[in-house]
Short mmCIF file of C-alpha atoms in Angstrom, two decimals:
data_model
loop_
_atom_site.label_atom_id
_atom_site.label_comp_id
_atom_site.label_asym_id
_atom_site.label_seq_id
_atom_site.Cartn_x
_atom_site.Cartn_y
_atom_site.Cartn_z
CA UNK C 9 0.22 -0.47 -0.20
CA UNK C 10 1.14 3.47 -0.56
CA UNK C 11 1.24 6.15 1.92
CA UNK C 12 3.14 8.18 4.84
CA UNK C 13 4.14 5.97 8.12
CA UNK C 14 4.90 8.11 11.53
CA UNK C 15 6.47 6.42 13.55
CA UNK C 16 6.43 6.04 16.79
CA UNK C 17 2.48 7.35 17.51
CA UNK C 18 3.45 7.92 20.82
CA UNK C 19 6.79 9.28 22.55
CA UNK C 20 7.28 10.32 25.76
CA UNK C 21 11.00 12.09 26.22
CA UNK C 22 11.79 14.15 29.81
CA UNK C 23 13.06 17.32 29.39
CA UNK C 24 16.63 18.87 27.81
CA UNK C 25 16.58 15.37 25.70
CA UNK C 26 16.48 15.86 22.00
CA UNK C 27 13.78 13.54 20.17
CA UNK C 28 13.93 12.66 16.46
CA UNK C 29 10.36 11.72 14.97
CA UNK C 30 10.28 9.98 11.81
CA UNK C 31 7.99 10.17 8.59
CA UNK C 32 8.69 7.76 5.35
CA UNK C 33 6.74 8.17 2.17
CA UNK C 34 6.48 5.59 -0.37
CA UNK C 35 4.01 7.80 -3.15
CA UNK C 36 7.15 9.60 -4.74
CA UNK C 37 6.31 12.51 -4.19
CA UNK C 38 8.81 15.33 -4.10
CA UNK C 39 7.03 17.77 -1.08
CA UNK C 40 7.67 16.95 2.22
CA UNK C 41 5.81 19.06 5.39
CA UNK C 42 6.09 18.83 9.06
CA UNK C 43 3.07 20.37 11.08
CA UNK C 44 2.14 20.67 14.59
CA UNK C 45 -1.09 20.59 16.53
CA UNK C 46 -1.99 21.64 19.65
CA UNK C 47 -5.19 20.80 21.43
CA UNK C 48 -8.22 22.53 19.85
CA UNK C 49 -5.97 24.18 17.46
CA UNK C 50 -5.15 24.12 13.39
CA UNK C 51 -2.13 22.71 12.22
CA UNK C 52 1.18 25.45 12.19
CA UNK C 53 3.84 24.88 9.84
CA UNK C 54 7.05 23.66 11.08
CA UNK C 55 9.26 23.13 7.90
CA UNK C 56 8.59 21.62 4.34
CA UNK C 57 11.08 20.47 1.55
CA UNK C 58 10.11 20.92 -2.13
CA UNK C 59 13.15 18.27 -3.39
CA UNK C 60 16.14 16.24 -1.61
CA UNK C 61 18.37 17.92 -0.01
CA UNK C 62 16.55 21.60 0.28
CA UNK C 63 14.20 22.67 2.88
CA UNK C 64 12.32 25.48 4.15
CA UNK C 65 11.20 26.72 7.83
CA UNK C 66 7.70 27.33 8.34
CA UNK C 67 5.80 29.63 10.53
CA UNK C 68 7.26 28.06 13.77
CA UNK C 69 10.80 26.40 12.96
CA UNK C 70 12.30 27.89 15.84
CA UNK C 71 13.41 24.99 18.40
CA UNK C 72 13.12 22.36 14.99
CA UNK C 73 15.88 20.93 12.56
CA UNK C 74 14.84 19.08 9.67
CA UNK C 75 16.66 16.91 6.82
CA UNK C 76 15.87 15.45 3.83
CA UNK C 77 18.64 13.36 2.41
CA UNK C 78 16.23 10.98 0.75
CA UNK C 79 13.06 11.33 -1.37
CA UNK C 80 11.19 8.76 0.85
CA UNK C 81 12.06 10.44 4.43
CA UNK C 82 11.47 13.26 6.01
CA UNK C 83 12.66 13.42 10.03
CA UNK C 84 12.12 15.97 12.45
CA UNK C 85 14.06 16.45 15.59
CA UNK C 86 12.69 18.21 18.20
CA UNK C 87 15.69 20.17 20.14
CA UNK C 88 16.14 21.32 23.68
CA UNK C 89 15.67 24.75 22.38
CA UNK C 90 11.55 23.83 21.61
CA UNK C 91 9.93 25.73 24.34
CA UNK C 92 6.50 23.72 24.86
CA UNK C 93 7.03 20.56 22.63
CA UNK C 94 4.30 18.19 23.74
CA UNK C 95 2.29 18.60 20.39
CA UNK C 96 0.65 16.23 18.28
CA UNK C 97 3.21 16.33 14.89
CA UNK C 98 1.10 15.33 11.68
CA UNK C 99 3.55 15.33 8.08
CA UNK C 100 2.54 15.28 5.17
CA UNK C 101 3.78 15.05 1.28
CA UNK C 102 2.47 16.34 -1.99
CA UNK C 103 3.73 16.05 -5.79
CA UNK C 104 2.79 17.97 -8.96
CA UNK C 105 0.13 14.74 -10.14
CA UNK C 106 -2.84 15.68 -7.75
CA UNK C 107 -2.03 19.43 -6.83
CA UNK C 108 1.37 20.45 -4.51
CA UNK C 109 -2.26 22.01 -2.37
CA UNK C 110 -3.39 18.05 -1.89
CA UNK C 111 -1.71 17.34 0.80
CA UNK C 112 -1.57 13.26 1.49
CA UNK C 113 -0.94 13.29 5.84
CA UNK C 114 0.56 10.16 8.30
CA UNK C 115 -1.46 9.29 10.95
CA UNK C 116 0.86 11.46 13.09
CA UNK C 117 3.09 11.11 16.92
CA UNK C 118 2.07 12.29 19.96
CA UNK C 119 5.17 13.51 21.97
CA UNK C 120 4.85 14.34 25.27
CA UNK C 121 7.65 15.60 27.07
CA UNK C 122 7.85 14.97 31.22
CA UNK I 21 -3.88 34.24 0.62
CA UNK I 22 -7.43 35.53 1.33
CA UNK I 23 -8.45 34.84 5.04
CA UNK I 24 -10.99 31.97 5.85
CA UNK I 25 -14.57 32.49 8.28
CA UNK I 26 -15.83 28.97 9.20
CA UNK I 27 -18.48 28.48 12.09
CA UNK I 28 -16.52 26.44 15.01
CA UNK I 29 -19.30 23.67 15.29
CA UNK I 30 -22.37 22.22 13.42
CA UNK I 31 -24.55 19.31 14.55
CA UNK I 32 -26.61 17.29 11.88
CA UNK I 33 -28.68 14.21 12.23
CA UNK I 34 -27.44 10.79 10.81
CA UNK I 35 -28.64 10.19 7.09
CA UNK I 36 -29.37 14.02 6.46
CA UNK I 37 -27.68 16.13 4.08
CA UNK I 38 -24.31 18.58 6.05
CA UNK I 39 -24.27 22.12 4.61
CA UNK I 40 -21.25 23.39 6.13
CA UNK I 41 -20.06 27.16 5.08
CA UNK I 42 -17.18 28.87 4.73
CA UNK I 43 -16.79 33.07 4.16
CA UNK I 44 -13.68 33.85 2.00
CA UNK I 45 -14.42 37.41 0.82
CA UNK I 46 -11.31 38.75 -0.24
CA UNK I 47 -10.71 35.80 -1.98
CA UNK I 48 -7.98 36.09 -5.45
CA UNK I 49 -9.05 35.53 -8.96
CA UNK I 50 -6.04 32.97 -9.08
CA UNK I 51 -7.00 30.80 -5.62
CA UNK I 52 -9.05 28.00 -5.22
CA UNK I 53 -10.57 26.77 -2.88
CA UNK I 54 -9.82 23.58 -0.87
CA UNK I 55 -11.74 21.61 1.90
CA UNK I 56 -9.90 19.01 4.93
CA UNK I 57 -11.30 17.37 7.12
CA UNK I 58 -9.89 15.40 10.39
CA UNK I 59 -11.64 12.83 12.03
CA UNK I 60 -9.89 12.86 16.35
CA UNK I 61 -6.41 12.22 16.36
CA UNK I 62 -5.41 11.03 12.94
CA UNK I 63 -4.02 13.27 9.70
CA UNK I 64 -5.97 15.57 7.86
CA UNK I 65 -7.29 13.82 4.71
CA UNK I 66 -8.08 16.18 1.88
CA UNK I 67 -11.67 16.14 0.19
CA UNK I 68 -12.21 18.13 -2.46
CA UNK I 69 -10.99 21.85 -4.33
CA UNK I 70 -12.46 23.84 -6.99
CA UNK I 71 -12.27 27.43 -8.68
CA UNK I 72 -15.47 28.98 -9.62
CA UNK I 73 -17.48 25.57 -11.01
CA UNK I 74 -19.48 23.63 -8.55
CA UNK I 75 -17.56 20.16 -7.77
CA UNK I 76 -18.68 16.60 -7.08
CA UNK I 77 -16.98 13.73 -6.03
CA UNK I 78 -17.51 10.15 -4.21
CA UNK I 79 -17.17 12.45 -0.89
CA UNK I 80 -18.59 15.83 -1.41
CA UNK I 81 -20.15 18.14 -3.05
CA UNK I 82 -18.28 22.13 -3.29
CA UNK I 83 -20.83 24.79 -4.08
CA UNK I 84 -19.03 28.14 -4.47
CA UNK I 85 -21.30 31.37 -5.43
CA UNK I 86 -20.83 33.07 -8.32
CA UNK I 87 -18.55 36.54 -6.96
CA UNK I 88 -16.48 33.83 -5.13
CA UNK I 89 -17.32 35.13 -1.76
CA UNK I 90 -18.52 32.24 0.26
CA UNK I 91 -18.83 28.14 -0.45
CA UNK I 92 -20.25 25.31 0.79
CA UNK I 93 -19.21 21.50 1.29
CA UNK I 94 -22.24 19.41 1.25
CA UNK I 95 -22.12 15.80 2.29
CA UNK I 96 -25.54 14.64 0.97
CA UNK I 97 -25.92 11.73 3.86
CA UNK I 98 -24.24 12.31 6.73
CA UNK I 99 -23.00 9.16 8.31
CA UNK I 100 -21.82 9.04 12.23
CA UNK I 101 -18.01 8.32 10.55
CA UNK I 102 -18.04 11.90 9.06
CA UNK I 103 -17.83 13.44 12.74
CA UNK I 104 -14.89 15.65 11.92
CA UNK I 105 -13.09 19.00 11.65
CA UNK I 106 -13.69 20.40 8.60
CA UNK I 107 -10.93 23.13 7.46
CA UNK I 108 -11.94 25.28 4.25
CA UNK I 109 -8.73 26.72 2.91
CA UNK I 110 -7.74 28.72 0.36
CA UNK I 111 -4.62 28.92 -1.45
CA UNK I 112 -3.72 29.25 -5.43
CA UNK I 113 -2.79 27.01 -7.31
CA UNK I 114 1.41 25.59 -6.66
CA UNK I 115 3.92 24.54 -8.98
CA UNK I 116 6.13 23.26 -6.21
CA UNK I 117 5.26 22.61 -2.73
CA UNK I 118 2.80 24.24 -1.24
CA UNK I 119 2.35 25.73 2.53
CA UNK I 120 -1.44 25.57 3.42
CA UNK I 121 -2.70 27.59 6.06
CA UNK I 122 -5.10 25.10 8.46
CA UNK I 123 -7.64 27.49 10.99
CA UNK I 124 -9.35 25.90 13.64
CA UNK I 125 -11.99 24.82 11.13
CA UNK I 126 -16.27 23.64 11.94
CA UNK I 127 -16.10 20.75 14.19
CA UNK I 128 -19.15 18.61 12.59
CA UNK I 129 -20.90 16.18 14.79
CA UNK I 130 -23.21 13.89 13.10
CA UNK I 131 -25.71 12.74 15.92
CA UNK I 132 -27.95 9.42 15.33
#
């Protein structure tokens, strides 16, 4: 099945630790995205990548880092500099075949920092 | 991007049509209207989009007013599984990557 996988579904970390969230897609999509969602809120864009080895900051990039070494993978690192990292993190991808505005989302990772 | 306004919540009886409104009075001529939905604790799912003509697919219908300042997403026969937050987004067609802005959307609750 084609799709986007995020792992793990739930993640717990101690304050001050960096943590990396995984996102893999087998849709052959060029563009990939990371969003953050807080309870009762909409999604906010953290980073996005339009092509391998290139990425741009979204609206709330501070305290996060990404890499895009392979087309299929776009891992997100939540660093200790992120002041309030507990949230629901969503990865998405899109391609010109449908429209870059038709983004396919993964199931999300719920990160809790204790 | 044009700003959108949606009611925070709506209710619908199972089997009836659900009509979700969206205002986008500052929409530009080259901006499309997109609809997504997010079932609790899952990733959002694309539903439908349109420019100025009404659109229909297997999930829903999209009605855009002639002046394009508002639109309505119609779920013709709502089921309990349609309970979700529905997001209306206005965006130009992108040639590479897209910065979608998801607001708070409309929480649709379908009641038995």
